[in-house]
Coordinates of N, CA and C in Angstrom, one line a residue:
X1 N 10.0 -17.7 -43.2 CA 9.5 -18.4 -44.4 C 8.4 -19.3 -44.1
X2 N 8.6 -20.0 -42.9 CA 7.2 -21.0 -42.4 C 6.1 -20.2 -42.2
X3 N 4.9 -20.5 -42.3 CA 4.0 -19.9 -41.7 C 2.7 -20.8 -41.4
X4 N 3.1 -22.2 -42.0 CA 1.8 -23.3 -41.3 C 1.5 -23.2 -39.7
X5 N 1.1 -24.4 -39.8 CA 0.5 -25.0 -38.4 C 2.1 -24.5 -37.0
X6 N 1.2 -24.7 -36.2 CA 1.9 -24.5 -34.8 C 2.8 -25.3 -34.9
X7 N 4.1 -25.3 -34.7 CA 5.7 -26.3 -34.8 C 5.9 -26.8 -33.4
X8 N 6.4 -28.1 -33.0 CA 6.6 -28.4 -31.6 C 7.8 -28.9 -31.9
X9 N 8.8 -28.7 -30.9 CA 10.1 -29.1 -31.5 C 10.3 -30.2 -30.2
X10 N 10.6 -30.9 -29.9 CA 10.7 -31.8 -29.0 C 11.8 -32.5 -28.8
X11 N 12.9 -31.4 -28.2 CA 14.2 -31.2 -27.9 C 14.6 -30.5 -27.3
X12 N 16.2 -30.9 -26.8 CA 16.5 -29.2 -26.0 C 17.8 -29.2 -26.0
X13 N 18.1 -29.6 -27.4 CA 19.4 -29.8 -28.1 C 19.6 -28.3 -28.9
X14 N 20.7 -27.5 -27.9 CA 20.7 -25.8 -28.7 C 20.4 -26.0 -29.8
X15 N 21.7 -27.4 -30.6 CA 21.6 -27.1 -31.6 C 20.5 -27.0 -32.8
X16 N 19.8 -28.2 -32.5 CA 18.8 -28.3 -33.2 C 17.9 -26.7 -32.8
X17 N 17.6 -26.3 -32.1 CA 16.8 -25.2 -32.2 C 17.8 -24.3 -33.1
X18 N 19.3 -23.7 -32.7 CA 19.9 -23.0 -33.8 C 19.2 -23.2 -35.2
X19 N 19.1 -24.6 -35.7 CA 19.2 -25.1 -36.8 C 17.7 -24.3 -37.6
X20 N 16.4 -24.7 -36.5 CA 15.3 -24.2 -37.2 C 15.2 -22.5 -36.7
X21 N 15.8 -22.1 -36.2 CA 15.6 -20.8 -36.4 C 16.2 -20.2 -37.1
X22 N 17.3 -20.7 -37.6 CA 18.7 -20.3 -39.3 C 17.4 -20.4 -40.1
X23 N 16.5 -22.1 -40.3 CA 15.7 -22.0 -41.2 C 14.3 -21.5 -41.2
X24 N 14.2 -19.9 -40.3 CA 13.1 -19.4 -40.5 C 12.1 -20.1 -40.1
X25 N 11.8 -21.2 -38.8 CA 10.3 -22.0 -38.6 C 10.2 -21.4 -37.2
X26 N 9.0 -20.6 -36.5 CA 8.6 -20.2 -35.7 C 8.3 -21.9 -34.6
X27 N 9.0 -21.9 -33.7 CA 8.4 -22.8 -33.6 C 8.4 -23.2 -31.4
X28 N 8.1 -24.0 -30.6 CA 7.9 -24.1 -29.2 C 8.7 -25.3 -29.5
X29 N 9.0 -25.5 -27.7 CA 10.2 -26.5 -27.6 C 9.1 -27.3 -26.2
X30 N 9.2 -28.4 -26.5 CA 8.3 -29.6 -25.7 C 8.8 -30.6 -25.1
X31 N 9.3 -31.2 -24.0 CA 10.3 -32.3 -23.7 C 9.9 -32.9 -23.1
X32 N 9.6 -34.1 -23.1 CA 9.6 -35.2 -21.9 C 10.7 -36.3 -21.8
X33 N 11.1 -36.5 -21.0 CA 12.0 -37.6 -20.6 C 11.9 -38.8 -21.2
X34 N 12.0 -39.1 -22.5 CA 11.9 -40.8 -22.4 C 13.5 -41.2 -22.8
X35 N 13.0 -42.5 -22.3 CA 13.8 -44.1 -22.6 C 14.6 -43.6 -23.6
X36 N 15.8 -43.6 -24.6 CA 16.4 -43.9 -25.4 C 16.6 -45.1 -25.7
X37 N 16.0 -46.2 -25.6 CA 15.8 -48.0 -26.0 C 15.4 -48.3 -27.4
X38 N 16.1 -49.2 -27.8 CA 16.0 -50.3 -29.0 C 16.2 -51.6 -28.7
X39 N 15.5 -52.4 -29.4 CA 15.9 -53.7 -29.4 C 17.2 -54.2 -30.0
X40 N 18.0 -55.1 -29.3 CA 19.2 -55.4 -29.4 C 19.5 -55.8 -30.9
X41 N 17.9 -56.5 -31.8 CA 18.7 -56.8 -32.9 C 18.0 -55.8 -34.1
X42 N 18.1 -54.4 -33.5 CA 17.4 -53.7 -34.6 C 18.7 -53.3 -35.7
X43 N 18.6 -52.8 -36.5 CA 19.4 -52.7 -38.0 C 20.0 -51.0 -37.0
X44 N 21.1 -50.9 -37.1 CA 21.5 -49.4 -36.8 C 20.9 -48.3 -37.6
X45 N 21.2 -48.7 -38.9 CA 20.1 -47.6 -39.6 C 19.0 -46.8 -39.2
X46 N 18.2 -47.9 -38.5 CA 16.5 -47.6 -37.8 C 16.7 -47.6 -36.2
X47 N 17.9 -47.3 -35.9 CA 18.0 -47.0 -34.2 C 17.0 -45.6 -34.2
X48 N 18.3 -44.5 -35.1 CA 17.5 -43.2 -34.8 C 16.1 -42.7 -35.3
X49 N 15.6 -43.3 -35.6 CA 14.1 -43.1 -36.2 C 13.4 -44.1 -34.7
X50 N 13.7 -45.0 -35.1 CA 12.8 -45.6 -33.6 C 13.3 -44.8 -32.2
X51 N 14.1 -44.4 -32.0 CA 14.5 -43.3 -30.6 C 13.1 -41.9 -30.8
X52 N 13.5 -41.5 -32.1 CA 12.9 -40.6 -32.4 C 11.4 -40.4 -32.6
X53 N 10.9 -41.4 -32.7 CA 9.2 -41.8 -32.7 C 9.2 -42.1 -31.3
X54 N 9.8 -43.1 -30.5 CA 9.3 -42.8 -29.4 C 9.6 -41.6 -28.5
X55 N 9.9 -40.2 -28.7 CA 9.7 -39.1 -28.2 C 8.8 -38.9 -28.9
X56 N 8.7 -38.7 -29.8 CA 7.2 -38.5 -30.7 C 6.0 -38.6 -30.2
X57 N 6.1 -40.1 -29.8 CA 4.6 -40.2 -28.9 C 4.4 -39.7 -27.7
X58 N 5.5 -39.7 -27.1 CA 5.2 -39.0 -25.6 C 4.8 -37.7 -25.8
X59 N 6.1 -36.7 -26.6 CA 5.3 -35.2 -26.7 C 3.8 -35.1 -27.9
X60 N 3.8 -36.0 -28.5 CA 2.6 -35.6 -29.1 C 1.2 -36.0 -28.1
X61 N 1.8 -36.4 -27.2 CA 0.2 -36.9 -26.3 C -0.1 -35.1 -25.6
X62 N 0.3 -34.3 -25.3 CA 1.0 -33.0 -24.8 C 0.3 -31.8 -26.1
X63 N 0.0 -31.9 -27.0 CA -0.3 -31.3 -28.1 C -1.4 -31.5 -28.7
X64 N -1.9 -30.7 -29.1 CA -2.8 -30.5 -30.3 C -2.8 -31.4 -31.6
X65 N -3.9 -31.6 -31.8 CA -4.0 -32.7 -32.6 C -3.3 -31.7 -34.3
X66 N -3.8 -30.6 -34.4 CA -2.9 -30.0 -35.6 C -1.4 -29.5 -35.6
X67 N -0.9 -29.7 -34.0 CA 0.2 -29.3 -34.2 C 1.1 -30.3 -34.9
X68 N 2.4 -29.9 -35.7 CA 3.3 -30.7 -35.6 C 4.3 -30.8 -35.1
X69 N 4.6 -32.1 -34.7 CA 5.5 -32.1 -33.7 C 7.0 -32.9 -34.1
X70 N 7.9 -32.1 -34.3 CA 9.6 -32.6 -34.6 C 10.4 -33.0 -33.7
X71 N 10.6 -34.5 -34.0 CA 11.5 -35.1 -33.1 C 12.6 -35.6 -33.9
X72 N 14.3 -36.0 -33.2 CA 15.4 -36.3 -34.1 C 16.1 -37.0 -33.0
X73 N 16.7 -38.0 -33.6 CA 17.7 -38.6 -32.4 C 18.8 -38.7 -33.1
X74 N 20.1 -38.8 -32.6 CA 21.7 -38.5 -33.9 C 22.9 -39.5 -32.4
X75 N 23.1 -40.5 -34.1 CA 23.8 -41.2 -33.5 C 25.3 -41.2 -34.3
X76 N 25.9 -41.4 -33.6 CA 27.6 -41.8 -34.0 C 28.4 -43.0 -34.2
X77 N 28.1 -43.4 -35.3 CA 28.9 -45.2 -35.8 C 30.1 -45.5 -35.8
X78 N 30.8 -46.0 -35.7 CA 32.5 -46.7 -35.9 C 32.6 -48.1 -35.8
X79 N 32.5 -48.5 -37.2 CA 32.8 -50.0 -37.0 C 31.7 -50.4 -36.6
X80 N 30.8 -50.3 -37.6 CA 29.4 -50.6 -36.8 C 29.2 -50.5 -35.4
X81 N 29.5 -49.9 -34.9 CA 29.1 -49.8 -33.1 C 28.8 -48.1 -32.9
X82 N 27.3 -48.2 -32.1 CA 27.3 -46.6 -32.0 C 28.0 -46.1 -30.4
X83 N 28.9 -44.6 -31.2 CA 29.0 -44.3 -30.1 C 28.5 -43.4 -29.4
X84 N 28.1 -43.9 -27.7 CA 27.3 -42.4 -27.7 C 28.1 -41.3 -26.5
X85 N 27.3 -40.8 -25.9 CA 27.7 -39.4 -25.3 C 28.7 -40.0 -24.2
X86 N 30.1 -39.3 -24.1 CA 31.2 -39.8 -23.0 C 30.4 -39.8 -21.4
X87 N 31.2 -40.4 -20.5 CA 30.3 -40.7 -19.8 C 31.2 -39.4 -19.3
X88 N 32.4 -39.0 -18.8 CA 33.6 -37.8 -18.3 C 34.5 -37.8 -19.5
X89 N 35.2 -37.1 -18.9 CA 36.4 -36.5 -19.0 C 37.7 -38.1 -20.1
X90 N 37.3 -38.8 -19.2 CA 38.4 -39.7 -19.5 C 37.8 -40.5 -20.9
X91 N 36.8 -40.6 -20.8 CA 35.8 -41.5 -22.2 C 35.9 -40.8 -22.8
X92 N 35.8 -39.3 -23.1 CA 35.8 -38.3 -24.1 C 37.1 -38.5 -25.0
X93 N 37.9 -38.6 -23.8 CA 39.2 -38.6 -25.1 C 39.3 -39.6 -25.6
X94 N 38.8 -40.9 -24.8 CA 39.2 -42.5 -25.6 C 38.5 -42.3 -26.4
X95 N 37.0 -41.7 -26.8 CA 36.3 -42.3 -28.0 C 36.8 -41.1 -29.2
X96 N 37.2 -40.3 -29.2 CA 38.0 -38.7 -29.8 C 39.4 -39.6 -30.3
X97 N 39.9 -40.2 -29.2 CA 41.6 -41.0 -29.7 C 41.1 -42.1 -31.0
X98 N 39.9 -42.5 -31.0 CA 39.2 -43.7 -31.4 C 38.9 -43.1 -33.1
X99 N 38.5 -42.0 -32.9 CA 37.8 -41.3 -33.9 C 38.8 -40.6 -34.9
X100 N 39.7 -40.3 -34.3 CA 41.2 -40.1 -34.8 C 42.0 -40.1 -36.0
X101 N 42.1 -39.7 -37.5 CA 42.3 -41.0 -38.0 C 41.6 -41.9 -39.1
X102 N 40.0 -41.9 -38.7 CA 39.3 -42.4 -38.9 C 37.9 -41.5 -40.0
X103 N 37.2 -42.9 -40.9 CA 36.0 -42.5 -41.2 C 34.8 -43.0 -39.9
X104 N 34.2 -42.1 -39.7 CA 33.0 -42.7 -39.2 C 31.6 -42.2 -40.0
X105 N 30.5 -42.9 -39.2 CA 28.9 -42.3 -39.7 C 28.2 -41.7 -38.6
X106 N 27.6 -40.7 -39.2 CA 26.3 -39.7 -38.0 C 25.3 -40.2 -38.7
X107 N 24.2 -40.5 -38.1 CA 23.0 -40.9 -38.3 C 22.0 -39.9 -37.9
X108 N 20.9 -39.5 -38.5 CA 20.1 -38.7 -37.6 C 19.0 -39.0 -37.9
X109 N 17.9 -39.4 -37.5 CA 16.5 -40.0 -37.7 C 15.6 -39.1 -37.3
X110 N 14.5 -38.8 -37.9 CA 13.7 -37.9 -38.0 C 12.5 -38.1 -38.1
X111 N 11.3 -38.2 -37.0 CA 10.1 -37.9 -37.2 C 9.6 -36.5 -37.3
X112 N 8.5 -36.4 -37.9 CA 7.5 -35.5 -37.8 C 6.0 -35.7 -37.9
X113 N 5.4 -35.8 -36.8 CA 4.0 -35.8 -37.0 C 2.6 -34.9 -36.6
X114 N 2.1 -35.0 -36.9 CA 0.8 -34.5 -37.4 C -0.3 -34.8 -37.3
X115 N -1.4 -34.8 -36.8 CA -3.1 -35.3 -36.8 C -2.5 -36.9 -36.7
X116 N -2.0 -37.2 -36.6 CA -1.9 -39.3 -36.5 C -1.2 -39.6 -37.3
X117 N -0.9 -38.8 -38.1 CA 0.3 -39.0 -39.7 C 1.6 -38.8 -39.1
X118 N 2.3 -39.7 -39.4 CA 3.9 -39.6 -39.3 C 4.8 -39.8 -40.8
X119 N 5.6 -39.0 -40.5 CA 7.1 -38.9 -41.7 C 8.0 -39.5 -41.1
X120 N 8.5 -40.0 -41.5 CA 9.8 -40.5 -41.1 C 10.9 -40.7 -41.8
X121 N 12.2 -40.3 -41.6 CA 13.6 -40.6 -42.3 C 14.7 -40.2 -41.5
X122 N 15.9 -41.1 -42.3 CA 17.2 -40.9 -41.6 C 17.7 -40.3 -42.5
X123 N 19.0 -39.3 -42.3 CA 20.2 -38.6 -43.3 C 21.5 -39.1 -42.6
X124 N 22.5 -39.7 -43.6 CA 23.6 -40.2 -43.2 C 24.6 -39.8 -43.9
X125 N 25.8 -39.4 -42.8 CA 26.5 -38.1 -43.1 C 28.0 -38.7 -42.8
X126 N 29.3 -39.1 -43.4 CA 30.0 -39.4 -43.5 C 31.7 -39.1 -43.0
X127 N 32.1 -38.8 -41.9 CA 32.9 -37.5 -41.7 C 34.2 -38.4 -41.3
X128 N 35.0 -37.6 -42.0 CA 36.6 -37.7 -41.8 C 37.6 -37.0 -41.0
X129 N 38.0 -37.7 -39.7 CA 39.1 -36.7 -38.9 C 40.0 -36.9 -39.6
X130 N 41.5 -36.1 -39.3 CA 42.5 -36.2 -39.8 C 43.4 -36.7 -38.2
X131 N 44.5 -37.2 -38.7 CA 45.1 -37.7 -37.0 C 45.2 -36.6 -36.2
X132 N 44.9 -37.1 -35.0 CA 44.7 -35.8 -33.5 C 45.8 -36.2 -32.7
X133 N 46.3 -35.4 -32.7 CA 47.4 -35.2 -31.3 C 46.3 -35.7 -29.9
X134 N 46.8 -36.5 -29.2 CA 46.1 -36.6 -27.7 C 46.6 -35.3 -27.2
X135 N 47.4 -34.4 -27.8 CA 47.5 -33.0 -26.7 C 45.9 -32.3 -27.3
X136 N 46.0 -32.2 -28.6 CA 44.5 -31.8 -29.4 C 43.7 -32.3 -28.5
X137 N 43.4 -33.6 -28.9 CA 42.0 -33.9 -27.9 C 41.7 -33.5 -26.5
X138 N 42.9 -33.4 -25.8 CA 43.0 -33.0 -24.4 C 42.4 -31.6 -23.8
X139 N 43.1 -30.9 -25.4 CA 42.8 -29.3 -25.1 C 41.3 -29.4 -25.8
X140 N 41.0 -30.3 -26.4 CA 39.3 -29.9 -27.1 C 38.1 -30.2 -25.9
X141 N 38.5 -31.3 -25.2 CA 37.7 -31.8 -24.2 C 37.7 -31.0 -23.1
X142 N 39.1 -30.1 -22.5 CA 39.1 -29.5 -21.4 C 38.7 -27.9 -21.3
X143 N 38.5 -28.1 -22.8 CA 38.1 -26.1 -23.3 C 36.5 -26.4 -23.6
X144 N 36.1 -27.1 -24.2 CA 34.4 -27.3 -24.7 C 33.7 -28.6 -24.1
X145 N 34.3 -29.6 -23.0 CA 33.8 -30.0 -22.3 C 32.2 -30.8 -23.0
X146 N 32.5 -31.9 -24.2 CA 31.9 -32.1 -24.9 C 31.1 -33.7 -24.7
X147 N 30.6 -33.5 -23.0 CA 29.9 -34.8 -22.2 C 28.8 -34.6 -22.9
X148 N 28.2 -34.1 -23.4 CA 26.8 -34.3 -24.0 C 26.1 -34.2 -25.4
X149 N 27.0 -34.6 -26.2 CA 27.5 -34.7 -27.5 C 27.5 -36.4 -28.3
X150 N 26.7 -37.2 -28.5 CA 27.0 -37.9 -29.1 C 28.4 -37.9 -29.8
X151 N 29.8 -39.2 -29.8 CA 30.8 -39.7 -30.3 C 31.8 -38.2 -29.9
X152 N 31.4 -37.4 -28.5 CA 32.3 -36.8 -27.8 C 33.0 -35.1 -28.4
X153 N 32.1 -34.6 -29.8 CA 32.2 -33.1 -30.2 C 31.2 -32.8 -31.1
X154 N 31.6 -31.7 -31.5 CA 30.7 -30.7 -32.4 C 31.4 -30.1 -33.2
X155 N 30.9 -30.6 -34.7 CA 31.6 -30.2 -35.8 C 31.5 -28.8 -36.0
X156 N 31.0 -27.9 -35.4 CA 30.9 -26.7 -35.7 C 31.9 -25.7 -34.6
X157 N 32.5 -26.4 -33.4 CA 33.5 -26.1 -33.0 C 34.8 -26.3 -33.2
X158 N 35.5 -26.3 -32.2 CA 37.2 -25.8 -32.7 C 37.6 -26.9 -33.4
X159 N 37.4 -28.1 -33.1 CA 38.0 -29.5 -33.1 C 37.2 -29.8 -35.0
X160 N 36.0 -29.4 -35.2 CA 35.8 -29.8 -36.0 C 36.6 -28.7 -37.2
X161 N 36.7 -27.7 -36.7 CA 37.7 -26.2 -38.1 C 39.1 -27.1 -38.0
X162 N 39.5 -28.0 -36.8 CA 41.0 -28.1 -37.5 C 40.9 -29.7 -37.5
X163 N 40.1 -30.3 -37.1 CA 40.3 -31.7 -36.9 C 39.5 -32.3 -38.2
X164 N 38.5 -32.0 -38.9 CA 37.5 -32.7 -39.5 C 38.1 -32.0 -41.0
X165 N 38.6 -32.5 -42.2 CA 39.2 -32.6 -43.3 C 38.3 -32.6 -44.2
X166 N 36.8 -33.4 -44.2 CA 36.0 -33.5 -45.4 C 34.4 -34.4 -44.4
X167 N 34.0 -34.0 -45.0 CA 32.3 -35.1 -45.4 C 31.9 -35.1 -46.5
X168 N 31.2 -36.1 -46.5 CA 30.2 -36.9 -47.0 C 28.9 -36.8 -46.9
X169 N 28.3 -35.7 -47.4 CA 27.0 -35.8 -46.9 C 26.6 -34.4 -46.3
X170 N 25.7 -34.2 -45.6 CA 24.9 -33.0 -44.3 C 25.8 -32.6 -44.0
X171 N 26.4 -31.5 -43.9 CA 26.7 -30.6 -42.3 C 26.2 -30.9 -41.2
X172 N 24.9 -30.5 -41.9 CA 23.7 -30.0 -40.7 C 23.1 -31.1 -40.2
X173 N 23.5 -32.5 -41.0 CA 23.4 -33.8 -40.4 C 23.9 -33.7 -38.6
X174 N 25.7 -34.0 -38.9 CA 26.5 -34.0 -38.0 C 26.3 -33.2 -36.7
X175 N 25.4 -31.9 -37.1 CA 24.8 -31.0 -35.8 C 23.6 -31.7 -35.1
X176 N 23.0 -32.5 -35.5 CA 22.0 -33.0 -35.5 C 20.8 -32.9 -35.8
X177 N 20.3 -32.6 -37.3 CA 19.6 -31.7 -37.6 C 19.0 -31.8 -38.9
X178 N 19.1 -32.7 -40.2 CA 19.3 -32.7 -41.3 C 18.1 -31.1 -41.9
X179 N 18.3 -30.0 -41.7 CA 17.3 -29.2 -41.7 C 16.8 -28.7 -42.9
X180 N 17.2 -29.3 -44.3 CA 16.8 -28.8 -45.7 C 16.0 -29.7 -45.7
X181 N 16.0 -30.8 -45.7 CA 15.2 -32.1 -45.2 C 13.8 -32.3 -44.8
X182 N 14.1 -31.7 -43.4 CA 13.1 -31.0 -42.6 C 11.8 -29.8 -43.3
X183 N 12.7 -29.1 -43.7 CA 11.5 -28.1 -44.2 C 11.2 -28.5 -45.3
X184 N 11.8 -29.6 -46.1 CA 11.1 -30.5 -47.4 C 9.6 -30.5 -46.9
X185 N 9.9 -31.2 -45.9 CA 8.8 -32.1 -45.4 C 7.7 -31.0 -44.9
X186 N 7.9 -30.5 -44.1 CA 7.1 -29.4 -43.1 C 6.5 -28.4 -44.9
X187 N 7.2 -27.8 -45.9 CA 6.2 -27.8 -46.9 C 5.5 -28.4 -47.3
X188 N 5.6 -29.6 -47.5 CA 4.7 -31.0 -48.3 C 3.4 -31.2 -46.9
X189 N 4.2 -30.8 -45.7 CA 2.4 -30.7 -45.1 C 1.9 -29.7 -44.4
X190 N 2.6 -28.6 -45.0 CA 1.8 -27.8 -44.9 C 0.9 -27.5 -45.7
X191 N 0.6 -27.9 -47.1 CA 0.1 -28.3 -48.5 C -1.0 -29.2 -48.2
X192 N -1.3 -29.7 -47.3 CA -2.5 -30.8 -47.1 C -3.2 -30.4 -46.7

């Protein structure tokens, strides 16, 4: 369906690539290492947007001044506190026991920029586990091994078909990805 400017995806999050290839955008994958840093008293809301601008500027220095370049960072809230990726085995299930039970928030922040123009926005996506057996979580973590996963899974796996009861919001949030969103935007500048 895309057919603008050259796409730079500036990630190497499968999922996010699944996401824009479901939504038809041709697009290159660009990474550089940065920082994940915020300042201690930023609003959580604007964590993942400020994570996400600064990959932005690293891979957009790497690029073409017409390309655009998509960046996202997706965070995991509880009790106002974000959670992020288990450090092993044993964190996975305390923050999964944690989550249990519970409403939390996915946040996913989103740049896109362009010739020196940036978009920017967050989608916030609301999800409810239902109680987990610690044998559940045990067998989720030791079958899908979910160290790299912000707040310790992936709703599109096992844990999310029996464990996750309802949201609030994106699917495609929770993957990390808000991607109807996304191609909002990516039409509106391809139009300029």
């Amino acid at each position: 369906m895309y057919t603008g400017k050259r796409v730079i995806l500036a990630s190497q999050s499968p999922r996010r690539k699944q996401l824009l290839e479901q939504a038809g955008i041709p697009f290159e994958v660009k990474v550089v290492d940065t920082a994940e840093t915020f300042p201690a008293d930023m609003a959580i809301p604007d964590i993942p947007v400020h994570i996400a601008r600064q990959k932005s500027v690293a891979v957009a220095a790497l690029c073409a001044d017409d390309d655009i370049v998509i960046t996202a960072d997706t965070v995991v809230v509880l009790d106002d506190t974000i959670i992020g990726k288990p450090k092993d085995r044993e964190d996975a299930i305390r923050i999964l026991l944690a989550l249990s039970g519970r409403i939390h928030r996915v946040i996913t922040g989103v740049v896109i920029k362009q010739q020196g123009e940036e978009s920017a926005f967050s989608k916030e996506t609301e999800v409810h586990f239902k109680p987990l057996t610690t044998e559940q979580i045990t067998y989720y973590v030791d079958a899908y091994k979910p160290y790299d996963k912000a707040g310790a899974y992936a709703i599109q796996e096992w844990i999310g078909a029996v464990g996750i009861d309802r949201i609030n919001g994106c699917f495609y949030n929770v993957m990390g990805l808000p991607v109807s969103n996304v191609v909002e935007m990516l039409t509106v500048i391809g139009k300029k």
